[in-house]
Coordinates of C-alpha atoms and ligand atoms in Angstrom, one line a residue:
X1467 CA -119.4 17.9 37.4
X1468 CA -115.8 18.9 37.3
X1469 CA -114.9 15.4 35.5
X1470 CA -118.1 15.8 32.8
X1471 CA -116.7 19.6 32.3
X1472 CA -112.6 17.9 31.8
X1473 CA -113.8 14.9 29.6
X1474 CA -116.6 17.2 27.6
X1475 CA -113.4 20.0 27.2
X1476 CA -111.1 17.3 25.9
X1477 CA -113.4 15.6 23.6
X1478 CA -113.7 19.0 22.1
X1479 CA -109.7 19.0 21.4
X1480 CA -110.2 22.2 24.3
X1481 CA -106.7 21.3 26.0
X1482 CA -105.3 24.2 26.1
X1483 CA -107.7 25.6 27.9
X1484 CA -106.1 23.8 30.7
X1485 CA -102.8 24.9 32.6
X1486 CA -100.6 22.5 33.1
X1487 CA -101.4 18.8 33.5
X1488 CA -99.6 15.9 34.3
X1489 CA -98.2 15.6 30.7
X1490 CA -97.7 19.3 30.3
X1491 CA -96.0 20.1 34.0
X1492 CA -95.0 24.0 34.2
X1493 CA -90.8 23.8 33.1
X1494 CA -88.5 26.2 34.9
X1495 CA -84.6 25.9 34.2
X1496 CA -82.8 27.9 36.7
X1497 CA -79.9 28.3 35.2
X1498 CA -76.6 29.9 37.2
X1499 CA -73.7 31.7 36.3
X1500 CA -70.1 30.3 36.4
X1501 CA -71.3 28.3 39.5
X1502 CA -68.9 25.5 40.6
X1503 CA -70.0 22.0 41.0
X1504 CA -68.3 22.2 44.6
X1505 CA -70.1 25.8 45.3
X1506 CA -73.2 23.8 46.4
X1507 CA -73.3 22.5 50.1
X1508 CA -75.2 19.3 48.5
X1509 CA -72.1 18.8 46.6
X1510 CA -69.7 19.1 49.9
X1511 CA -69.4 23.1 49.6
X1512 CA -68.4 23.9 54.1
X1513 CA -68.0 27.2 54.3
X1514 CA -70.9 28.8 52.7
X1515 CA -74.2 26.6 53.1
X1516 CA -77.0 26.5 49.8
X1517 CA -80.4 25.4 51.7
X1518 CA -82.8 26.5 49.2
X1519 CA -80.6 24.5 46.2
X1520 CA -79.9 21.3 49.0
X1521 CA -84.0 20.8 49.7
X1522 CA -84.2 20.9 46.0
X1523 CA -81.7 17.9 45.3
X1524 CA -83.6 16.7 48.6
X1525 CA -86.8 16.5 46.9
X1526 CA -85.2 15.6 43.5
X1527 CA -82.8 13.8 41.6
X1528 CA -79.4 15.1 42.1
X1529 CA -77.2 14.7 39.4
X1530 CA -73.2 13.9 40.1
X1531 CA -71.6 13.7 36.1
X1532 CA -73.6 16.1 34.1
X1533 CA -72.4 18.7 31.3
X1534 CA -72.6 22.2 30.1
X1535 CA -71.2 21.3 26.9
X1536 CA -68.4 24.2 27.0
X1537 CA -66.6 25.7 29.8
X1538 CA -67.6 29.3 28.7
X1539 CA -71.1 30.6 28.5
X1540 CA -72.3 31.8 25.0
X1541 CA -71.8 28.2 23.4
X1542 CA -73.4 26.4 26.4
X1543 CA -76.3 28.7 26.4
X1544 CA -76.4 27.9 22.8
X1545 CA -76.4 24.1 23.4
X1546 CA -79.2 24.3 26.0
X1547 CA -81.5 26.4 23.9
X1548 CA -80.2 24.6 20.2
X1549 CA -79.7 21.4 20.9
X1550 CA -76.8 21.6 19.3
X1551 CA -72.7 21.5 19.7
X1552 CA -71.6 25.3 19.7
X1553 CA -68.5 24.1 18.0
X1554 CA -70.5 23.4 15.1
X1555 CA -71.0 27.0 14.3
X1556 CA -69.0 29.7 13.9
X1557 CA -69.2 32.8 16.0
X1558 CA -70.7 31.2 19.2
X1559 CA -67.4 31.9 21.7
X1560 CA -67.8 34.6 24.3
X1561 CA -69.5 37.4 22.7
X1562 CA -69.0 40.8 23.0
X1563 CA -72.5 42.9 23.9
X1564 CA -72.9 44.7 20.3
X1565 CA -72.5 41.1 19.0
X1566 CA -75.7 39.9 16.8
X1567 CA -78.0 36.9 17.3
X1568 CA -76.0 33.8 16.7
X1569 CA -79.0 31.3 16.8
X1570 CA -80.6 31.1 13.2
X1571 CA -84.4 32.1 13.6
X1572 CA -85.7 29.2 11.5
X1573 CA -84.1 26.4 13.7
X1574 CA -86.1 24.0 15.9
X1575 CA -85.2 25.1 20.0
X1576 CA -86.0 24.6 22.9
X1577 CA -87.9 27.2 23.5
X1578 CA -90.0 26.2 20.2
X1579 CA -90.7 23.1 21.5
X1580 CA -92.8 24.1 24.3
X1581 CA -94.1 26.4 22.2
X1582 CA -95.3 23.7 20.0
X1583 CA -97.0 21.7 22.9
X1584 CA -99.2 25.0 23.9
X1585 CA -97.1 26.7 26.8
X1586 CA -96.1 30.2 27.6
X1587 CA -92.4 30.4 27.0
X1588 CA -90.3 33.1 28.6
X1589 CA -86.6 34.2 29.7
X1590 CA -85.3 36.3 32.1
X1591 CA -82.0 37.2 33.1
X1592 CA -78.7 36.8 31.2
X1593 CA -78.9 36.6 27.1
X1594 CA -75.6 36.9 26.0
X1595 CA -76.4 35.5 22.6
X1596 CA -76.4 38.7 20.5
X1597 CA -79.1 40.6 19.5
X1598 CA -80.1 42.1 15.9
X1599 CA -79.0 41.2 12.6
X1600 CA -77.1 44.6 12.0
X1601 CA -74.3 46.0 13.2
X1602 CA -73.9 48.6 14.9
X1603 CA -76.9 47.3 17.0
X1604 CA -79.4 50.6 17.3
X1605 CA -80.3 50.0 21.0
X1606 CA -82.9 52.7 20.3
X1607 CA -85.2 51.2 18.9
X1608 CA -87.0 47.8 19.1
X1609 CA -84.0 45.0 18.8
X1610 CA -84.4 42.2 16.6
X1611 CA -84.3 39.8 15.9
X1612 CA -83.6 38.4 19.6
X1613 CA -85.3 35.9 22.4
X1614 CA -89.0 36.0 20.2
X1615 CA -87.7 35.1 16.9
X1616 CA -85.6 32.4 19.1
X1617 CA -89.2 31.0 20.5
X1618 CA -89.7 33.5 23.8
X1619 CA -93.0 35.1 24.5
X1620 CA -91.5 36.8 27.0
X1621 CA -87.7 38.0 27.8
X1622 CA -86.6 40.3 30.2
X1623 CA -82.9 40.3 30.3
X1624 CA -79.7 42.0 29.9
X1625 CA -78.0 41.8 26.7
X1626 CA -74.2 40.2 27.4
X1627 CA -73.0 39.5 30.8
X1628 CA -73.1 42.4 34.0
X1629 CA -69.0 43.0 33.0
X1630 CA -69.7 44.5 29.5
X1631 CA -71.9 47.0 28.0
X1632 CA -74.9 47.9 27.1
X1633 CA -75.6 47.8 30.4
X1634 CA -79.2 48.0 30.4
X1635 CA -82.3 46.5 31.0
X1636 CA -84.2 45.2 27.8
X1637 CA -88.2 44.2 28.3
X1638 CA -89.8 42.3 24.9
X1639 CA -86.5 43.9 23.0
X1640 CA -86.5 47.3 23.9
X1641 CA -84.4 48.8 26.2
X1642 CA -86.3 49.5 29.3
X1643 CA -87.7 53.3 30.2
X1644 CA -85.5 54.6 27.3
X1645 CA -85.7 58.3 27.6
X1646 CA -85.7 59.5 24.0
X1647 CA -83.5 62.1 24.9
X1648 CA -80.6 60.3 26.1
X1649 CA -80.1 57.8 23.0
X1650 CA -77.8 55.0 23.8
X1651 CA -74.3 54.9 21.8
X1652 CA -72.3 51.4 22.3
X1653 CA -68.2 50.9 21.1
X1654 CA -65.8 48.4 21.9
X1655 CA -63.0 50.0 20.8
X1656 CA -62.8 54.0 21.7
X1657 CA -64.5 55.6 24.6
X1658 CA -66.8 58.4 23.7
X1659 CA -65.8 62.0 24.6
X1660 CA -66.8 63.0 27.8
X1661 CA -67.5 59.2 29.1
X1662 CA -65.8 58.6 32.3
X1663 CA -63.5 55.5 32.4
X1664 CA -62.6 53.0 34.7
X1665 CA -58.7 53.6 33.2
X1666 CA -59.1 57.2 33.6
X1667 CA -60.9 57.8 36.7
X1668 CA -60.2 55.2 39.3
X1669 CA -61.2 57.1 42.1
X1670 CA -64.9 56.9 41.3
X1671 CA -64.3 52.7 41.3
X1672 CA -66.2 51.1 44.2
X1673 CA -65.5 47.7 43.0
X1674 CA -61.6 47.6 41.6
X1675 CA -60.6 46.2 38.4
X1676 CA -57.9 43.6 38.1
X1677 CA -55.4 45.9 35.6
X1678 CA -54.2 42.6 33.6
X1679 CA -57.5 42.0 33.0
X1680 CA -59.0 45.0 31.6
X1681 CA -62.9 45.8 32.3
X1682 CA -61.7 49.3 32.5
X1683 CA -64.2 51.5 30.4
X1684 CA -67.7 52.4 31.2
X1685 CA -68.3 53.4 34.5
X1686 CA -71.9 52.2 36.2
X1687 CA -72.7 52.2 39.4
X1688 CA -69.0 52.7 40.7
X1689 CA -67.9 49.4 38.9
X1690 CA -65.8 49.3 35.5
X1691 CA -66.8 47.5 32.4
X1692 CA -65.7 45.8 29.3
X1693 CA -66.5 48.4 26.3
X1694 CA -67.6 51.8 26.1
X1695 CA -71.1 53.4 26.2
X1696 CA -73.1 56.6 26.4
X1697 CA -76.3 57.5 27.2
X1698 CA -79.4 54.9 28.3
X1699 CA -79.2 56.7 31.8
X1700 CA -82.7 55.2 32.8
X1701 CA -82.4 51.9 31.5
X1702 CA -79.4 50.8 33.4
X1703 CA -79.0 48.7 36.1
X1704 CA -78.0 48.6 39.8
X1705 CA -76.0 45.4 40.1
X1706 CA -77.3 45.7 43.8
X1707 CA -80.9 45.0 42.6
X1708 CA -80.0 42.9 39.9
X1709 CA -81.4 39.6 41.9
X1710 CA -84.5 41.1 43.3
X1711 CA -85.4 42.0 39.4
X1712 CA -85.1 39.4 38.0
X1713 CA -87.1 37.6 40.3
X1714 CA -90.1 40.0 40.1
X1715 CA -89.9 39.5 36.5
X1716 CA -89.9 36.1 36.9
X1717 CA -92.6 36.2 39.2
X1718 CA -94.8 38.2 37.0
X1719 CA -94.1 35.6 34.0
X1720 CA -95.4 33.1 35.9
X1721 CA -98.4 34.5 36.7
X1722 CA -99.2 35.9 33.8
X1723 CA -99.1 32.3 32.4
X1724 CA -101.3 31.3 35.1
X1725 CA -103.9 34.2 33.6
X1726 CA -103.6 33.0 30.8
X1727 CA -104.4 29.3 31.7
X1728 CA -101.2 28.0 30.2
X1729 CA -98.2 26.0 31.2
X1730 CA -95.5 27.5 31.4
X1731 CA -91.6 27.5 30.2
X1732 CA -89.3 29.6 32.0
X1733 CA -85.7 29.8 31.3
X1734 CA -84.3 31.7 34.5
X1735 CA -81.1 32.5 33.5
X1736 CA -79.8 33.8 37.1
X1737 CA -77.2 36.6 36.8
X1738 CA -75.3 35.2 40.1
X1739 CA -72.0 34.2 40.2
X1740 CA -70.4 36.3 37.6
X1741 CA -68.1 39.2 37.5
X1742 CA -68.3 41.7 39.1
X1743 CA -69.8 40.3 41.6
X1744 CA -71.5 42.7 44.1
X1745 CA -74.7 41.6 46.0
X1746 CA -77.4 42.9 46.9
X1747 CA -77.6 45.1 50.3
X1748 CA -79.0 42.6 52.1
X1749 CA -76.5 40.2 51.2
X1750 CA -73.7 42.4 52.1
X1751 CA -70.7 40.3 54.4
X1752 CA -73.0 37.8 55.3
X1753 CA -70.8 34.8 54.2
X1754 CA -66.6 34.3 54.9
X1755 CA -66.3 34.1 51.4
X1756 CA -66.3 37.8 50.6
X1757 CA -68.3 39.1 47.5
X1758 CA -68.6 35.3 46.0
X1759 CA -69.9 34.0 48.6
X1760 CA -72.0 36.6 49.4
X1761 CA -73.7 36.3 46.0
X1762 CA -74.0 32.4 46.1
X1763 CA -76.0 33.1 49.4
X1764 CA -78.2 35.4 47.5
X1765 CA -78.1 33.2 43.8
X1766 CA -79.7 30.9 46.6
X1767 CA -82.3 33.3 48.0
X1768 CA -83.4 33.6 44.6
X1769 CA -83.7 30.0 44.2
X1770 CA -85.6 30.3 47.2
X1771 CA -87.8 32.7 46.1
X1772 CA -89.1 30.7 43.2
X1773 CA -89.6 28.1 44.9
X1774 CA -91.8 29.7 47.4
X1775 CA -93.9 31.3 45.0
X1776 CA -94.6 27.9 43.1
X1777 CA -95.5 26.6 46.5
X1778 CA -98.3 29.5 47.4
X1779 CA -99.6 29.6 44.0
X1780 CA -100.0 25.6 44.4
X1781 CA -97.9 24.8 41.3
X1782 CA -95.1 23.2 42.4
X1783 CA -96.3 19.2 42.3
X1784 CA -96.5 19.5 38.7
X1785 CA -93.5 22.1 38.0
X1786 CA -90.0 20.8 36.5
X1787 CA -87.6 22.6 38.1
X1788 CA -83.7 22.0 36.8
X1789 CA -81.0 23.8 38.3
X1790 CA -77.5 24.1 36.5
X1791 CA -75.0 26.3 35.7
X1792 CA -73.4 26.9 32.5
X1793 CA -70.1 26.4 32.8
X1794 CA -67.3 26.2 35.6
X1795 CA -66.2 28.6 38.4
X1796 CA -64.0 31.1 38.0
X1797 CA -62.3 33.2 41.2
X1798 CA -60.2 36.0 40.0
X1799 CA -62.5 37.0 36.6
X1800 CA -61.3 40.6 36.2
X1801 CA -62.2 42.2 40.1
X1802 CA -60.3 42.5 42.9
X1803 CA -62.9 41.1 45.3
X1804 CA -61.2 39.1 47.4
X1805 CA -62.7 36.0 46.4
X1806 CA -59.5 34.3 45.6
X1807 CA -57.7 35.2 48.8
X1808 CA -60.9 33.9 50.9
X1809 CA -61.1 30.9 49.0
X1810 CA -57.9 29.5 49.5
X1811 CA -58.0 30.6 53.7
X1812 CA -60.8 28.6 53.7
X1813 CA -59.8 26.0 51.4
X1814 CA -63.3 26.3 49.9
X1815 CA -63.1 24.7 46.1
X1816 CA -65.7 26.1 43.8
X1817 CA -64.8 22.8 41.6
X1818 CA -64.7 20.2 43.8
X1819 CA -62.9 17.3 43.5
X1820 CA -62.5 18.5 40.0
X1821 CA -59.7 20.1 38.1
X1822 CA -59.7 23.4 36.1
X1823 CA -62.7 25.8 36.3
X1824 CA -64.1 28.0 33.6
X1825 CA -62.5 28.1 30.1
X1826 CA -60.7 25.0 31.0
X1827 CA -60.6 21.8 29.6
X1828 CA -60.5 19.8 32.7
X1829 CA -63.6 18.3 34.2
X1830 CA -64.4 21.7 36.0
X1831 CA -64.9 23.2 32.9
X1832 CA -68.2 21.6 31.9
X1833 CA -68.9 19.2 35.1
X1834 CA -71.7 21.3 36.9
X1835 CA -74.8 21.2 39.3
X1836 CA -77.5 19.6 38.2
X1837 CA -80.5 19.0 39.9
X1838 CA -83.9 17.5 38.9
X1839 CA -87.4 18.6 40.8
X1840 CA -91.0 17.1 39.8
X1841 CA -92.7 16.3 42.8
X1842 CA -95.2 14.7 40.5
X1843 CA -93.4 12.3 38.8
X1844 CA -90.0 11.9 40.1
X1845 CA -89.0 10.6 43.6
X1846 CA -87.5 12.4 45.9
X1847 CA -83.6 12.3 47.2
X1848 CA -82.2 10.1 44.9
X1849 CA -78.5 10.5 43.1
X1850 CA -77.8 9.8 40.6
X1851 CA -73.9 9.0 38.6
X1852 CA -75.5 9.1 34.8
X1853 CA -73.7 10.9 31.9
X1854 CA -76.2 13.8 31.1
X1855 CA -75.4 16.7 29.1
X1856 CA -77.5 20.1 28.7
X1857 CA -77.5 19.6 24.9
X1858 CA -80.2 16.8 25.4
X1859 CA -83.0 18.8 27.2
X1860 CA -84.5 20.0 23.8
X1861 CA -85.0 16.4 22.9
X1862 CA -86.0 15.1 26.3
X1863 CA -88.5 17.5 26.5
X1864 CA -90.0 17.2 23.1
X1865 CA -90.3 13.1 23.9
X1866 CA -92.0 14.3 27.0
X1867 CA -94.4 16.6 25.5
X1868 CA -95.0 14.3 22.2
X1869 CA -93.7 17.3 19.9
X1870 CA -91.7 15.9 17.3
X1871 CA -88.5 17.2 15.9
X1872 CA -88.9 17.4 12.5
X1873 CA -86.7 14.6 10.9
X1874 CA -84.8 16.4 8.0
X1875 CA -83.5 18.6 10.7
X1876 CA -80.2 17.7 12.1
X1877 CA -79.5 18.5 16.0
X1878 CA -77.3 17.0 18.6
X1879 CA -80.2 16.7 21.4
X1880 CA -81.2 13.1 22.2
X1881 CA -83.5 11.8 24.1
X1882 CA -82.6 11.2 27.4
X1883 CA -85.7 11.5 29.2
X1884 CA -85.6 8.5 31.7
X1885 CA -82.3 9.2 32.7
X1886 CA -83.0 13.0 33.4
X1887 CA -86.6 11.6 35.4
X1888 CA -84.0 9.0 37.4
X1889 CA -85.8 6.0 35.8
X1890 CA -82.4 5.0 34.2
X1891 CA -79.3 5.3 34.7
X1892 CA -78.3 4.5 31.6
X1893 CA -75.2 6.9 30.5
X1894 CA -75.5 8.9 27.7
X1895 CA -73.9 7.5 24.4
X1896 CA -70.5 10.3 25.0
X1897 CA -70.3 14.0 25.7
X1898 CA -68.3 16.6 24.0
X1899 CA -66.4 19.2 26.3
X1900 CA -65.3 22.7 24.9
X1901 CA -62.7 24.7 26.3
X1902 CA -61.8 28.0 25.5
X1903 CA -59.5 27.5 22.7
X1904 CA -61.9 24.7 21.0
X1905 CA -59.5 22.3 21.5
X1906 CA -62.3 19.1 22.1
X1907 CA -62.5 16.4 24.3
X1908 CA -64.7 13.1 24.5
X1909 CA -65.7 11.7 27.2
X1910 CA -67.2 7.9 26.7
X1911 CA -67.5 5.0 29.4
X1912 CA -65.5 6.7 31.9
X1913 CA -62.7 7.3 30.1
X1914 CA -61.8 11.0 28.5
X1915 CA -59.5 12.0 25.5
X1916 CA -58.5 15.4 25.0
X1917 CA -57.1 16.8 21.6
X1918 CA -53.9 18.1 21.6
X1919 CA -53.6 22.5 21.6
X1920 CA -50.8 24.6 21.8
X1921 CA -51.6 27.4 24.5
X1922 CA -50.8 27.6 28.2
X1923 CA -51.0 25.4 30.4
X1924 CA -52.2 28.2 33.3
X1925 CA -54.0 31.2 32.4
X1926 CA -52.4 33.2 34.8
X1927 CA -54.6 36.1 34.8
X1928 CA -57.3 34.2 36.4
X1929 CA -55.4 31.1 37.7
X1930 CA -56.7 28.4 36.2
X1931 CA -55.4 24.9 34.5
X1932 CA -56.6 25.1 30.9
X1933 CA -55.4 21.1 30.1
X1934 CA -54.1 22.3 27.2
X1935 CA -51.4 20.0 26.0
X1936 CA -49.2 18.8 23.1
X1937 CA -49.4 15.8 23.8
X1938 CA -52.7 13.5 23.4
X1939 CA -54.5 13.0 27.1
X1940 CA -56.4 10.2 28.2
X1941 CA -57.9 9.7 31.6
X1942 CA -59.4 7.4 33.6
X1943 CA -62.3 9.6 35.0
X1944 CA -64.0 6.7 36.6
X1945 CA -60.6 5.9 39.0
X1946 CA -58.9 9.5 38.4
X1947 CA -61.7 12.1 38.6
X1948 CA -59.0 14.6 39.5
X1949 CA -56.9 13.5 35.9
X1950 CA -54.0 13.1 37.4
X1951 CA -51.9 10.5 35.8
X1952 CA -52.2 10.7 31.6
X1953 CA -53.0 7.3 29.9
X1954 CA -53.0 8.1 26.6
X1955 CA -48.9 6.4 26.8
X1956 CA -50.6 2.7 28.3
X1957 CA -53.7 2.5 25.8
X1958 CA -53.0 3.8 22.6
X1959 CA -56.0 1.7 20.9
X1960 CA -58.4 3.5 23.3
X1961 CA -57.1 7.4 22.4
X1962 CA -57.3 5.7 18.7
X1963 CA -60.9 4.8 19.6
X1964 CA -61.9 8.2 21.2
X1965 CA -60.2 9.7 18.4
X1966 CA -61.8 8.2 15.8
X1967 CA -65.4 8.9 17.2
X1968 CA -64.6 12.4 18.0
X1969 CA -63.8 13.0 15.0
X1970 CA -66.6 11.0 13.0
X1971 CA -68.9 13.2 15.1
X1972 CA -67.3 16.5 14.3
X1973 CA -67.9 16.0 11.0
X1974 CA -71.7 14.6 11.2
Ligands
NG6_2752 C1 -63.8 37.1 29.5 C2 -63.7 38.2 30.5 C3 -64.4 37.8 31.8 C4 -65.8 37.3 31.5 C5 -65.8 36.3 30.4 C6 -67.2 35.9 30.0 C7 -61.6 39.5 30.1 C8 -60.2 39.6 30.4 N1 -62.3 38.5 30.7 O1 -63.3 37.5 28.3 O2 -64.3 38.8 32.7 O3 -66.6 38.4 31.2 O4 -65.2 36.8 29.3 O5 -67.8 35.0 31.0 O6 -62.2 40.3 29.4 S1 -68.9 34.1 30.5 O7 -69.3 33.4 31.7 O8 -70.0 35.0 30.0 O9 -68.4 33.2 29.5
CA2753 CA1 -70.7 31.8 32.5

């Protein structure tokens, strides 16, 4: 009956009837904030152990060389959802929270993709790539355009990042429970009279500052931020309950999709491990890691949590799950929480075997976790040493669901598909890396050029190795994964080589 009823449906073109199916698997992307590729216990992490993340990679493909293609968020997130280099377009570095959409609205993404192949498409968590097309941004009123006009059904997020303002809840674009008494005012340059500071009341901090690094102006919930804000009482957040939000939301996507009898895509843009870091109460001092470890314990939980769920609602054989982060790991970010100090007693290294961390353009930068689940389809415990960047998801999952991208459009995505499903391991072609100061490097066959920058070669502020050099780098990554000793001196014909193709492919 149930057979006559599927072929009767499909012969009727009624497919979408259907929730997911073997060629339209649900699609979540858990995607982490300035997580370290050595923060993971499956990646050799001691001190603070990552169970939920480790039975995924068990169960999955766990990947040891893939890419964020920036070492910063905003132009990673916009590779992941674009399919294309941030570098490309102006305006995509770290963006401050008043900032306005940066993705064009009548792009192909990845969002749209899924979109295109029938699913439910939703994001919760972290945005962080502007909102509007005016500025200022009225926060009072519905926002847009934003995560709908950028192919998202559904968003629940915050605006920026948890260390700047607005520091609110938005639901579908509007801030959420907006009392319209208590209008919300936003400036990065001049607090607003009356507003208690950070810089001027430190006493009411519970979470302290790091003075050289600002984050000194809006006070909420005891902990300084980066700008200046009034009003929007009821629509911020408790960082405390930050985790266990999202994941309701999250929850209550998927099930509406199930409701709906439609696969879904969820881009779970996890809040965990950024500044300032404080977890939830539950999490309090449970790891020797201080506040960061503490919140990788409960990014974990919330991996967890997902997980779980998929399991009792009997989706997770046919659910993609990829877990990455967006770029490298920071300690010292602009808090004094101690993370730092714990690290180095421990001798716990958020990078790994790898050098740098966030903004950098070391291997730390962009070289994060990335882990594969599809019980369906792809076998279980494997590694795997491919080249895979982020950028390629919108592609790889377009050749999955048959959508095609339409040809006169140029993007960057490509089609990796069998590597990403562990049926390869064929490399990608070459990856891109971004630092901070947009100062590129290429990373082909093992080997890794980076262009000469002026800048420092520390940031001191957050104590980390930018690579930044005047003189042309080449490494070995295959023999030096730690670039050590610079090549570029004993094979000028390769940096000439690496040269020339970074630079054909900037200007594509
Ligand atoms: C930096 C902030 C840092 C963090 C970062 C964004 C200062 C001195 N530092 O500018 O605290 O917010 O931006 O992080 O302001 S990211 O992961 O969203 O890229
Ligand atoms: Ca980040």
């Amino acid at each position: 009956m149930k057979k006559i009823f599927l072929s009767m449906a499909l012969l009727l073109g009624m497919h979408t009837v259907f929730a997911q199916t073997a060629n339209r698997p649900n699609v979540l992307i858990i995607y982490t904030d300035d997580l370290g590729y050595g923060d993971l216990s499956c990646n050799g992490a001691r001190i603070v152990p990552t169970p939920h993340i480790d039975r995924l990679a068990q169960n999955g493909i766990n990947f040891s060389n893939a890419h964020a293609t920036a070492s910063t968020c905003t132009p990673s997130r916009y590779s992941l959802l674009t399919g294309r280099y941030a570098w490309r377009k102006e305006g995509t570095n770290i963006l401050p929270g008043d900032a306005n959409l940066v993705i064009p609205t009548n792009i192909t993404t990845l969002p749209k993709v899924f979109q295109q192949a029938g699913y439910l498409t939703g994001v919760v968590g972290k945005w962080h790539l502007g909102l509007g097309n005016r500025s200022p941004v009225d926060w009072n009123r519905e926002v847009t355009p934003g995560p709908r006009e950028v192919g998202f059904n559904y968003s629940f997020i915050f605006p920026a990042t948890a260390d700047r303002v607005p520091t609110i809840f938005m639901e579908n674009q509007q801030a959420l429970g907006l009392e319209k008494n208590d209008p919300i005012a936003v400036d990065y340059r001049k607090a607003f009279p009356g507003e208690l500071t950070g810089k001027a009341h430190p006493e009411l901090l519970k979470q302290h500052n790091d003075p050289r690094q600002g984050h000194d102006g809006h006070i909420v919930n005891g902990i300084g931020r980066i700008g200046f804000m009034k009003g929007g009482r009821r629509s911020e957040w408790t960082d405390e309950e930050l985790g266990y939000v999202f994941s309701n939301k999250a929850l209550d996507f998927i099930d509406r999709s199930m409701k709906e009898k439609k696969p879904f895509f969820l881009y779970y843009a996890i809040h965990n491990i950024h500044v300032p870091r404080m977890p939830g109460t539950a999490f309090k001092g449970k790891s020797k890691l201080g506040y960061r470890g503490d919140v990788i314990l409960e990014m974990d939980h919330s991996v967890g949590v997902m997980m779980n769920a998929l399991k009792e609602r009997g989706l997770l054989r046919n659910t993609v799950v990829i877990f990455s982060s967006d770029n490298g790991p920071v300690l010292n970010d602009g808090y004094l929480d101690q993370s730092a100090e714990t690290a180095a007693a421990l001798d716990h290294r958020p990078g790994g075997i790898y050098r740098g961390g966030k903004y950098s353009a070391f291997e730390a930068g962009t070289r994060v976790p990335f882990i594969v689940q599809w019980p369906a389809r792809v076998a279980a415990g494997k590694r795997s040493a491919a080249l895979v960047s982020q950028v390629d998801l919108m592609a790889s999952f377009a050749s999955l669901l048959g959508v095609r991208l339409p040809a006169g459009e140029f993007t960057d995505s490509r089609d990796y598909l069998t590597t990403l499903l562990g049926k390869s391991s064929r490399d990608r072609n070459f990856i891109i890396e971004q630092p901070g100061n947009h100062a590129l490097s290429i990373v082909k066959d093992g080997w890794k050029y980076m262009t000469p920058s002026k800048g420092p070669a520390l940031m001191s502020a957050v104590n980390i190795e930018t690579g930044y050099s005047a003189q042309d780098q080449l490494y070995n990554l295959k023999k030096d994964p730690g670039e050590r000793v610079n090549l570029a001196g004993k094979y000028p014909q390769r940096v000439q080589e690496l040269k020339a193709l970074l630079k054909r492919t900037m200007e594509e």
